[in-house]
Amino acid sequence: MPFTSLHDIFEQTLPLWREALEGKTFCVRVKRRGKHEFTSIEVERYVGGGLNQHIETARVKLTDPDVTVNLEMKTIACCW
């Protein structure tokens, strides 16, 4: 899925993970490949904070969470 901002990443993550996170503890982990405008930690904080705000019954727990939201960011390049 293409994205242009941290908010784009959050908006694409929320519907995919909402049901799995309801009533659970969670953390967000990000792996990056290529060049991006933001660091892995920035994505983890932004997406994790957004999920925490939008899913009332979910709680952030960085150590031993019930669910780990794994995101991978890749730079896609085309050659003609």
Short mmCIF file of C-alpha atoms in Angstrom, two decimals:
data_model
loop_
_atom_site.label_atom_id
_atom_site.label_comp_id
_atom_site.label_asym_id
_atom_site.label_seq_id
_atom_site.Cartn_x
_atom_site.Cartn_y
_atom_site.Cartn_z
CA MET A 1 0.00 0.00 0.00
CA PRO A 2 1.47 3.38 -0.93
CA PHE A 3 1.78 6.11 1.70
CA THR A 4 3.04 9.67 1.86
CA SER A 5 2.89 10.47 5.59
CA LEU A 6 2.82 8.95 9.05
CA HIS A 7 -0.93 9.57 9.11
CA ASP A 8 -1.35 7.58 5.87
CA ILE A 9 0.39 4.63 7.51
CA PHE A 10 -1.86 4.90 10.56
CA GLU A 11 -5.03 5.17 8.45
CA GLN A 12 -4.09 2.02 6.53
CA THR A 13 -3.15 0.14 9.71
CA LEU A 14 -6.25 0.90 11.82
CA PRO A 15 -8.88 -1.05 9.84
CA LEU A 16 -6.55 -4.03 9.44
CA TRP A 17 -5.79 -4.36 13.15
CA ARG A 18 -8.83 -2.89 14.97
CA GLU A 19 -10.61 -6.18 15.65
CA ALA A 20 -7.44 -8.05 16.66
CA LEU A 21 -6.50 -5.35 19.20
CA GLU A 22 -9.86 -4.90 20.93
CA GLY A 23 -9.49 -5.78 24.61
CA LYS A 24 -5.78 -6.60 24.21
CA THR A 25 -2.40 -5.10 25.00
CA PHE A 26 -0.21 -4.34 22.00
CA CYS A 27 2.96 -2.81 20.65
CA VAL A 28 3.95 -1.70 17.15
CA ARG A 29 7.23 -2.83 15.59
CA VAL A 30 8.49 -1.49 12.26
CA LYS A 31 11.19 -2.71 9.89
CA ARG A 32 12.34 -0.43 7.10
CA ARG A 33 14.11 -1.11 3.83
CA GLY A 34 15.33 1.74 1.70
CA LYS A 35 15.09 5.47 2.30
CA HIS A 36 12.08 7.04 4.00
CA GLU A 37 11.23 10.44 5.43
CA PHE A 38 10.75 9.03 8.94
CA THR A 39 12.46 6.57 11.26
CA SER A 40 11.09 3.24 12.43
CA ILE A 41 10.66 4.66 15.94
CA GLU A 42 8.65 7.63 14.63
CA VAL A 43 6.30 5.24 12.82
CA GLU A 44 5.98 2.99 15.90
CA ARG A 45 5.11 5.96 18.12
CA TYR A 46 2.67 7.59 15.70
CA VAL A 47 0.83 4.42 14.69
CA GLY A 48 0.83 3.02 18.24
CA GLY A 49 -0.50 6.29 19.64
CA GLY A 50 -3.20 6.46 17.00
CA LEU A 51 -4.30 2.88 17.58
CA ASN A 52 -4.37 3.51 21.33
CA GLN A 53 -6.59 6.59 20.86
CA HIS A 54 -8.98 4.98 18.36
CA ILE A 55 -9.45 1.58 20.02
CA GLU A 56 -10.79 2.29 23.51
CA THR A 57 -10.27 -1.21 24.88
CA ALA A 58 -6.68 -1.59 23.64
CA ARG A 59 -3.64 -0.64 25.73
CA VAL A 60 -0.02 -0.13 24.75
CA LYS A 61 2.38 -2.54 26.47
CA LEU A 62 5.91 -2.56 25.08
CA THR A 63 7.06 -5.62 27.03
CA ASP A 64 5.26 -8.93 26.48
CA PRO A 65 2.11 -7.56 24.76
CA ASP A 66 -0.81 -9.80 23.78
CA VAL A 67 -0.42 -8.68 20.14
CA THR A 68 2.53 -7.28 18.19
CA VAL A 69 1.60 -5.16 15.17
CA ASN A 70 4.42 -5.81 12.70
CA LEU A 71 4.79 -3.31 9.87
CA GLU A 72 7.36 -3.41 7.08
CA MET A 73 8.22 -0.37 4.98
CA LYS A 74 9.92 -0.79 1.62
CA THR A 75 11.06 1.67 -1.00
CA ILE A 76 9.80 0.55 -4.38
CA ALA A 77 11.86 1.62 -7.37
CA CYS A 78 11.10 1.02 -11.02
CA CYS A 79 13.54 0.81 -13.88
CA TRP A 80 12.53 1.17 -17.53
#
